[in-house]
Tab-separated table of C-alpha atoms in Angstrom:
chain	number	residue	atom	x	y	z
A	26	MET	CA	0.000	0.000	0.000
A	27	ALA	CA	1.428	3.414	-0.959
A	28	ALA	CA	2.523	5.956	1.610
A	29	ALA	CA	0.004	8.414	0.152
A	30	ALA	CA	-2.798	6.056	1.187
A	31	TYR	CA	-1.524	6.037	4.763
A	32	GLU	CA	-1.368	9.829	4.830
A	33	ALA	CA	-4.878	10.174	3.434
A	34	ALA	CA	-6.196	7.749	6.035
A	35	MET	CA	-4.261	9.556	8.778
A	36	ARG	CA	-5.816	12.879	7.828
A	37	ARG	CA	-9.220	11.258	8.029
A	38	ALA	CA	-8.293	9.811	11.440
A	39	LEU	CA	-7.236	13.287	12.543
A	40	ALA	CA	-10.606	14.696	11.466
A	41	LEU	CA	-12.339	11.953	13.447
A	42	ALA	CA	-10.185	12.681	16.496
A	43	ALA	CA	-11.465	16.262	16.481
A	44	HIS	CA	-14.920	14.957	17.465
A	45	GLY	CA	-13.586	13.950	20.871
A	46	PRO	CA	-13.439	16.177	23.980
A	47	ALA	CA	-10.516	18.613	23.926
A	48	THR	CA	-10.101	18.615	27.707
A	49	GLY	CA	-9.642	15.998	30.378
A	50	VAL	CA	-7.228	13.156	31.030
A	51	ASN	CA	-7.437	11.404	27.690
A	52	PRO	CA	-6.137	12.574	24.315
A	53	ARG	CA	-8.290	13.010	21.239
A	54	VAL	CA	-7.590	10.021	19.018
A	55	GLY	CA	-9.045	8.900	15.691
A	56	CYS	CA	-8.754	5.594	13.862
A	57	VAL	CA	-9.396	4.332	10.321
A	58	ILE	CA	-9.266	0.658	9.309
A	59	LEU	CA	-8.372	-0.218	5.709
A	60	ASP	CA	-8.818	-3.523	3.923
A	61	ALA	CA	-6.095	-5.117	1.783
A	62	ASP	CA	-7.074	-2.925	-1.177
A	63	GLY	CA	-6.869	0.290	0.851
A	64	ALA	CA	-10.625	0.797	1.143
A	65	VAL	CA	-12.028	2.120	4.429
A	66	ILE	CA	-13.982	-0.578	6.241
A	67	ALA	CA	-14.388	1.058	9.674
A	68	GLU	CA	-13.775	4.293	11.555
A	69	GLY	CA	-13.782	5.329	15.180
A	70	TRP	CA	-12.713	7.945	17.714
A	71	HIS	CA	-12.354	8.304	21.455
A	72	ARG	CA	-15.252	10.032	23.187
A	73	GLY	CA	-13.669	10.611	26.600
A	74	ALA	CA	-12.549	8.874	29.776
A	75	GLY	CA	-14.170	5.495	30.336
A	76	THR	CA	-15.366	5.090	26.740
A	77	PRO	CA	-13.809	2.741	24.154
A	78	HIS	CA	-10.554	3.948	22.683
A	79	ALA	CA	-10.535	4.886	19.002
A	80	GLU	CA	-9.207	1.502	17.844
A	81	ILE	CA	-11.811	-0.404	19.865
A	82	ASP	CA	-14.547	1.926	18.635
A	83	ALA	CA	-13.525	1.231	15.031
A	84	LEU	CA	-13.258	-2.540	15.568
A	85	GLY	CA	-16.737	-2.458	17.085
A	86	HIS	CA	-18.175	-1.566	13.687
A	87	LEU	CA	-16.880	-4.832	12.196
A	88	GLU	CA	-18.027	-8.398	12.492
A	89	PRO	CA	-15.633	-10.845	14.206
A	90	GLY	CA	-12.871	-11.771	11.771
A	91	ASP	CA	-13.451	-8.845	9.418
A	92	ALA	CA	-10.341	-7.021	10.654
A	93	ARG	CA	-8.013	-9.933	9.876
A	94	GLY	CA	-5.267	-8.823	7.494
A	95	SER	CA	-6.342	-5.162	7.681
A	96	THR	CA	-4.304	-1.983	8.179
A	97	VAL	CA	-5.179	0.137	11.208
A	98	VAL	CA	-4.318	3.836	10.906
A	99	VAL	CA	-4.454	5.665	14.235
A	100	THR	CA	-3.287	9.115	15.320
A	101	LEU	CA	-1.620	7.917	18.549
A	102	GLU	CA	0.368	4.753	19.208
A	103	PRO	CA	-2.044	2.078	20.520
A	104	CYS	CA	-1.979	1.904	24.299
A	105	ASN	CA	-0.387	-0.988	26.142
A	106	HIS	CA	-2.026	-0.905	29.551
A	107	THR	CA	-5.258	-1.723	31.326
A	108	GLY	CA	-7.091	1.248	32.771
A	109	ARG	CA	-10.842	1.711	32.511
A	110	THR	CA	-10.478	-0.217	29.255
A	111	GLY	CA	-8.085	-2.929	28.139
A	112	PRO	CA	-4.914	-2.448	26.062
A	113	CYS	CA	-5.620	-1.599	22.422
A	114	SER	CA	-2.417	-3.324	21.339
A	115	VAL	CA	-3.756	-6.660	22.581
A	116	ALA	CA	-7.171	-6.078	20.980
A	117	LEU	CA	-5.524	-5.412	17.616
A	118	ILE	CA	-3.363	-8.500	17.895
A	119	GLU	CA	-6.396	-10.623	18.766
A	120	ALA	CA	-8.302	-9.119	15.818
A	121	GLY	CA	-5.569	-10.363	13.487
A	122	VAL	CA	-4.631	-7.033	11.914
A	123	ALA	CA	-1.625	-7.133	9.596
A	124	ARG	CA	-0.353	-3.600	10.001
A	125	VAL	CA	-0.643	-0.623	12.352
A	126	VAL	CA	0.239	2.880	11.171
A	127	TYR	CA	0.408	5.628	13.784
A	128	ALA	CA	1.509	9.265	13.935
A	129	ALA	CA	2.700	10.108	17.459
A	130	SER	CA	4.240	7.834	20.066
A	131	ASP	CA	2.433	7.466	23.378
A	132	PRO	CA	4.752	9.015	25.995
A	133	GLY	CA	2.971	7.444	28.950
A	134	VAL	CA	5.072	5.306	31.283
A	135	ARG	CA	2.183	2.868	31.720
A	136	SER	CA	0.329	3.325	28.451
A	137	GLY	CA	3.326	3.449	26.089
A	138	GLY	CA	4.991	0.460	24.456
A	139	GLY	CA	2.100	-0.629	22.276
A	140	ALA	CA	4.171	-0.483	19.095
A	141	ARG	CA	6.777	-2.844	20.548
A	142	ARG	CA	4.118	-5.270	21.701
A	143	LEU	CA	2.509	-5.269	18.262
A	144	HIS	CA	5.865	-5.775	16.543
A	145	ASP	CA	6.770	-8.649	18.844
A	146	ALA	CA	3.452	-10.303	17.932
A	147	GLY	CA	4.291	-10.160	14.218
A	148	VAL	CA	2.256	-7.078	13.309
A	149	GLU	CA	3.966	-4.670	10.913
A	150	VAL	CA	4.275	-1.275	12.606
A	151	ILE	CA	4.877	2.072	10.879
A	152	GLY	CA	5.254	5.150	13.066
A	153	GLY	CA	5.588	8.877	12.473
A	154	VAL	CA	3.121	9.252	9.585
A	155	LEU	CA	2.021	12.914	9.664
A	156	GLY	CA	3.690	13.056	13.058
A	157	ASP	CA	4.185	16.837	13.045
A	158	GLU	CA	0.531	17.486	12.243
A	159	VAL	CA	-0.702	15.203	14.972
A	160	GLU	CA	1.813	16.651	17.458
A	161	ARG	CA	0.364	20.100	16.788
A	162	PHE	CA	-3.171	18.753	17.041
A	163	LEU	CA	-2.495	17.142	20.404
A	164	GLY	CA	-0.904	20.448	21.407
A	165	ASP	CA	-0.980	20.597	25.190
A	166	TRP	CA	-1.891	16.957	25.962
A	167	LEU	CA	1.371	15.488	24.658
A	168	PRO	CA	3.648	17.867	26.589
A	169	ALA	CA	1.622	17.224	29.742
A	170	ALA	CA	1.998	13.478	29.297
A	171	ARG	CA	5.727	13.827	28.689
A	172	LEU	CA	6.289	16.184	31.619
A	173	GLY	CA	4.042	14.350	34.057
A	174	ARG	CA	2.361	17.622	35.012
A	175	PRO	CA	-0.292	19.890	33.484
A	176	PHE	CA	0.599	21.999	30.454
A	177	VAL	CA	0.715	25.532	31.884
A	178	THR	CA	-0.517	28.584	30.017
A	179	LEU	CA	0.312	31.884	31.696
A	180	LYS	CA	-1.986	34.749	30.741
A	181	TRP	CA	-1.891	38.411	31.519
A	182	ALA	CA	-3.483	41.580	30.146
A	183	SER	CA	-1.470	44.762	30.009
A	184	SER	CA	-1.029	48.152	28.418
A	185	LEU	CA	1.485	48.614	25.605
A	186	ASP	CA	4.118	49.512	28.178
A	187	GLY	CA	3.576	46.270	30.073
A	188	ARG	CA	1.518	47.598	32.977
A	189	THR	CA	-1.300	45.518	34.438
A	190	ALA	CA	-2.762	48.319	36.569
A	191	ALA	CA	-2.652	52.095	36.967
A	192	ALA	CA	-0.631	53.777	39.690
A	193	ASP	CA	-3.581	53.596	42.113
A	194	GLY	CA	-3.979	49.844	41.501
A	195	THR	CA	-7.109	50.023	39.352
A	196	SER	CA	-7.140	47.559	36.460
A	197	LYS	CA	-10.747	47.208	35.259
A	198	TRP	CA	-10.791	47.198	32.397
A	199	ILE	CA	-7.417	47.286	30.666
A	200	ILE	CA	-8.753	45.276	27.733
A	201	GLY	CA	-12.099	45.499	25.974
A	202	ALA	CA	-15.142	43.255	25.897
A	203	ALA	CA	-14.057	41.161	22.893
A	204	ALA	CA	-10.709	40.333	24.486
A	205	ARG	CA	-12.318	39.549	27.835
A	206	GLN	CA	-14.710	37.157	26.139
A	207	ARG	CA	-11.778	35.414	24.470
A	208	VAL	CA	-10.307	34.874	27.937
A	209	HIS	CA	-13.529	33.151	29.006
A	210	GLU	CA	-13.285	30.849	25.998
A	211	GLN	CA	-9.741	29.958	27.015
A	212	ARG	CA	-10.909	29.265	30.548
A	213	GLU	CA	-13.533	26.887	29.223
A	214	ALA	CA	-10.862	25.084	27.188
A	215	SER	CA	-8.760	24.513	30.324
A	216	ASP	CA	-9.051	21.889	33.031
A	217	ALA	CA	-8.106	24.296	35.818
A	218	ILE	CA	-7.719	28.031	36.370
A	219	ILE	CA	-5.076	29.082	38.907
A	220	VAL	CA	-4.832	32.311	40.907
A	221	GLY	CA	-3.139	33.392	44.117
A	222	THR	CA	-4.824	34.216	47.400
A	223	ALA	CA	-4.140	37.929	46.839
A	224	THR	CA	-6.284	37.897	43.717
A	225	VAL	CA	-9.135	36.291	45.644
A	226	LEU	CA	-8.794	38.778	48.504
A	227	SER	CA	-8.576	41.857	46.294
A	228	ASP	CA	-10.896	41.010	43.381
A	229	ASP	CA	-13.144	38.209	44.733
A	230	PRO	CA	-13.294	36.531	41.284
A	231	SER	CA	-15.734	33.733	40.520
A	232	LEU	CA	-13.161	31.966	38.297
A	233	THR	CA	-15.931	30.759	36.006
A	234	ALA	CA	-16.115	30.682	32.222
A	235	ARG	CA	-18.990	32.854	31.053
A	236	GLY	CA	-20.665	33.721	27.767
A	237	ASP	CA	-21.417	37.098	26.225
A	238	ALA	CA	-24.522	37.570	28.373
A	239	GLY	CA	-22.787	36.512	31.573
A	240	GLU	CA	-24.212	32.994	31.505
A	241	LEU	CA	-22.123	30.033	32.615
A	242	MET	CA	-20.545	28.225	29.683
A	243	PRO	CA	-21.243	24.476	29.356
A	244	ARG	CA	-17.858	23.441	30.683
A	245	GLN	CA	-16.199	24.965	33.727
A	246	PRO	CA	-12.539	24.731	34.790
A	247	MET	CA	-11.594	23.639	38.286
A	248	PRO	CA	-10.796	26.770	40.360
A	249	VAL	CA	-7.424	26.598	42.113
A	250	VAL	CA	-6.210	29.086	44.723
A	251	VAL	CA	-2.528	29.035	45.696
A	252	GLY	CA	-1.090	30.706	48.812
A	253	VAL	CA	-0.975	30.489	52.565
A	254	ARG	CA	-3.329	33.323	53.498
A	255	GLN	CA	-6.844	32.546	54.595
A	256	ILE	CA	-9.647	33.472	52.229
A	257	PRO	CA	-13.145	34.250	53.508
A	258	SER	CA	-15.714	31.481	53.541
A	259	ASP	CA	-18.126	33.650	51.564
A	260	ALA	CA	-15.658	34.250	48.695
A	261	ALA	CA	-17.209	33.954	45.232
A	262	VAL	CA	-14.898	31.069	44.367
A	263	PHE	CA	-16.840	28.873	46.812
A	264	ARG	CA	-19.953	29.384	44.678
A	265	HIS	CA	-18.206	27.975	41.623
A	266	PRO	CA	-19.922	24.929	40.026
A	267	HIS	CA	-16.844	22.898	41.062
A	268	ALA	CA	-15.429	22.834	44.565
A	269	PRO	CA	-12.226	24.895	44.558
A	270	PHE	CA	-8.872	23.274	45.192
A	271	ILE	CA	-7.181	25.353	47.877
A	272	ALA	CA	-3.400	24.886	47.944
A	273	PRO	CA	-1.962	26.500	51.115
A	274	THR	CA	1.617	26.395	49.841
A	275	HIS	CA	4.190	28.249	47.756
A	276	ASP	CA	5.447	25.009	46.182
A	277	LEU	CA	4.045	25.326	42.664
A	278	ALA	CA	5.577	22.071	41.425
A	279	GLN	CA	3.787	20.252	44.227
A	280	VAL	CA	0.514	21.950	43.293
A	281	LEU	CA	0.854	20.908	39.654
A	282	ASP	CA	1.774	17.367	40.648
A	283	HIS	CA	-1.377	17.110	42.731
A	284	LEU	CA	-3.522	18.583	39.965
A	285	PHE	CA	-2.067	16.110	37.474
A	286	GLY	CA	-3.139	13.303	39.797
A	287	LEU	CA	-6.654	14.787	39.781
A	288	GLY	CA	-6.758	14.564	35.983
A	289	VAL	CA	-5.793	18.144	35.138
A	290	ARG	CA	-3.815	18.305	31.896
A	291	ARG	CA	-4.316	21.977	30.947
A	292	ALA	CA	-3.819	24.707	33.547
A	293	PHE	CA	-4.573	28.379	32.901
A	294	VAL	CA	-2.711	30.731	35.259
A	295	GLU	CA	-4.401	34.110	35.759
A	296	GLY	CA	-2.895	35.330	39.017
A	297	GLY	CA	-1.126	38.618	39.656
A	298	PRO	CA	2.484	39.485	38.795
A	299	THR	CA	4.002	37.629	41.727
A	300	LEU	CA	2.279	34.368	40.913
A	301	ALA	CA	3.175	34.831	37.242
A	302	THR	CA	6.804	35.516	38.122
A	303	ALA	CA	6.898	32.532	40.481
A	304	PHE	CA	5.622	30.186	37.780
A	305	LEU	CA	8.180	31.552	35.328
A	306	ALA	CA	11.057	31.384	37.799
A	307	ALA	CA	10.163	27.790	38.642
A	308	GLY	CA	10.384	26.822	34.970
A	309	LEU	CA	6.730	25.800	34.945
A	310	VAL	CA	5.307	27.883	32.063
A	311	ASP	CA	4.875	26.258	28.661
A	312	GLU	CA	2.912	28.958	26.853
A	313	LEU	CA	2.320	32.688	27.183
A	314	VAL	CA	-0.949	34.370	26.229
A	315	VAL	CA	-0.599	38.138	26.459
A	316	TYR	CA	-3.426	40.576	25.816
A	317	LEU	CA	-2.187	44.032	24.803
A	318	ALA	CA	-4.358	47.132	25.024
A	319	PRO	CA	-3.402	50.262	23.027
A	320	SER	CA	-2.881	52.363	26.137
A	321	LEU	CA	-0.016	53.687	28.249
A	322	LEU	CA	-0.090	53.611	32.038
A	323	GLY	CA	3.450	53.938	33.319
A	324	GLY	CA	4.075	53.337	36.996
A	325	PRO	CA	5.222	50.313	38.978
A	326	HIS	CA	2.634	47.671	38.157
A	327	THR	CA	4.476	45.590	35.573
A	328	ALA	CA	3.133	42.274	34.301
A	329	ILE	CA	6.033	40.313	35.793
A	330	ALA	CA	8.823	41.097	38.230
A	331	ASP	CA	12.495	40.096	38.245
A	332	ILE	CA	13.023	36.807	36.398
A	333	GLY	CA	16.794	36.763	36.679
A	334	VAL	CA	17.660	38.484	33.392
A	335	GLY	CA	20.564	40.790	34.160
A	336	THR	CA	21.648	41.668	30.644
A	337	ILE	CA	20.112	41.607	27.192
A	338	ALA	CA	22.170	38.561	26.256
A	339	GLU	CA	20.288	36.614	28.931
A	340	ALA	CA	16.854	37.477	27.533
A	341	ARG	CA	14.658	34.473	26.937
A	342	ARG	CA	13.821	34.650	23.239
A	343	LEU	CA	10.379	33.325	22.343
A	344	GLU	CA	8.579	32.494	19.143
A	345	ILE	CA	5.260	34.195	18.456
A	346	THR	CA	2.930	31.430	17.345
A	347	GLY	CA	-0.315	33.371	17.182
A	348	VAL	CA	-1.639	36.905	16.893
A	349	GLU	CA	-5.329	37.768	16.992
A	350	ARG	CA	-7.009	41.159	16.903
A	351	LEU	CA	-9.958	41.420	19.283
A	352	GLY	CA	-11.704	44.755	18.958
A	353	ASN	CA	-8.971	47.299	19.585
A	354	ASP	CA	-6.761	44.847	21.504
A	355	LEU	CA	-4.258	42.202	20.463
A	356	MET	CA	-3.828	38.670	21.780
A	357	ILE	CA	-0.298	37.323	21.354
A	358	VAL	CA	0.586	33.656	21.913
A	359	ALA	CA	4.249	32.766	22.418
A	360	HIS	CA	6.239	29.585	22.997
A	361	PRO	CA	9.930	28.882	23.602
A	362	ARG	CA	11.921	28.563	20.398
A	363	ASP	CA	13.824	25.501	21.540
A	364	GLY	CA	11.037	23.577	23.218
A	365	GLY	CA	10.906	23.168	26.970
A	366	THR	CA	9.500	25.810	29.259
A	367	ILE	CA	9.429	29.589	28.796
A	368	LEU	CA	12.226	29.964	31.373
A	369	PRO	CA	14.547	27.330	32.813
A	370	ALA	CA	13.904	26.753	36.485
A	371	THR	CA	15.764	28.925	38.968
A	372	ARG	CA	16.079	28.426	42.679
A	373	PRO	CA	13.110	30.169	44.350
A	374	ASP	CA	13.733	32.722	47.077
A	375	PRO	CA	12.045	31.241	50.183
A	376	SER	CA	12.051	34.669	51.847
A	377	ARG	CA	9.765	36.085	49.151
A	378	PRO	CA	6.165	34.945	49.706
A	379	LEU	CA	3.804	34.789	46.779
A	380	HIS	CA	1.606	37.599	48.135
A	381	SER	CA	4.388	40.172	48.526
A	382	MET	CA	3.720	41.933	45.233
A	383	GLU	CA	0.169	40.802	44.569
A	384	GLU	CA	-0.951	43.015	47.429
A	385	GLU	CA	0.175	45.929	45.300
A	386	SER	CA	-1.492	44.772	42.082
């Protein structure tokens, strides 16, 4: 079968994968099964945690024995472990498939290894077909799986001169309605939204994702509050549709580790400049989303504080991967040029609590 046939089937599998939920523990995966002549005989995709994986979904559309000698094209390497469902690698072997073509390798310690198991059972395995496209599609899930912690997006909104508030501390609203609505859409696309205790004490945010009319959007992120200060029992965050996760610590790596164990794969950080700086300094930011308003504020309230750059040669150079105009504002998305996190981890200063600057913001 020609390579072009595998690529065509992989693109179809990618389109099928897009039907699955974009958030949660499991990746979006699509699968196409081809007969010996290259004709499609079954398709499937993963519909979320606890449901059949894409390969099993596709096999379920065939009668027993119909998959024998077929080629299975799947966006992610078939899993090799038993969770809520059994290993797809074993199911494919038992179905008698002749060949498995996949795009991206499964980085999971427990779930990975399906390709090796298939190969050892005599199944021909071809990996990396449209790998770059599928890597981009899986965006934040793959890095989270590789890192063993949530993929962290750090967002802030500022004036053109990098200020998040005026000299008197007022900040509503730096950006306009269209940009603020885009933030709510990004909240909905995240598993958790993280702020510091200072933000809760000063702004009393609900940390919900809301529509144009203020209505709750169908999916809500888990609210997470980091810091050691007490927050009032009547804070708006306690009226969130999900019970908030309160993390009375300054250890951000520990917080992310716990969230990962709770199934969080995409974290959206919206705290003040100290929390933002702490995440950056800890080497825990994978993506920046910066909203720029065409205004000048001056003054002390910068978006981030000292991140250890003493000279221009030490500047962390990023790649702008997205620019969107929203009303009169701009949204800029940036990633590190060389992979990894936005900043390499530095040793945190234990004498500098997370609330020290947020009280000023």
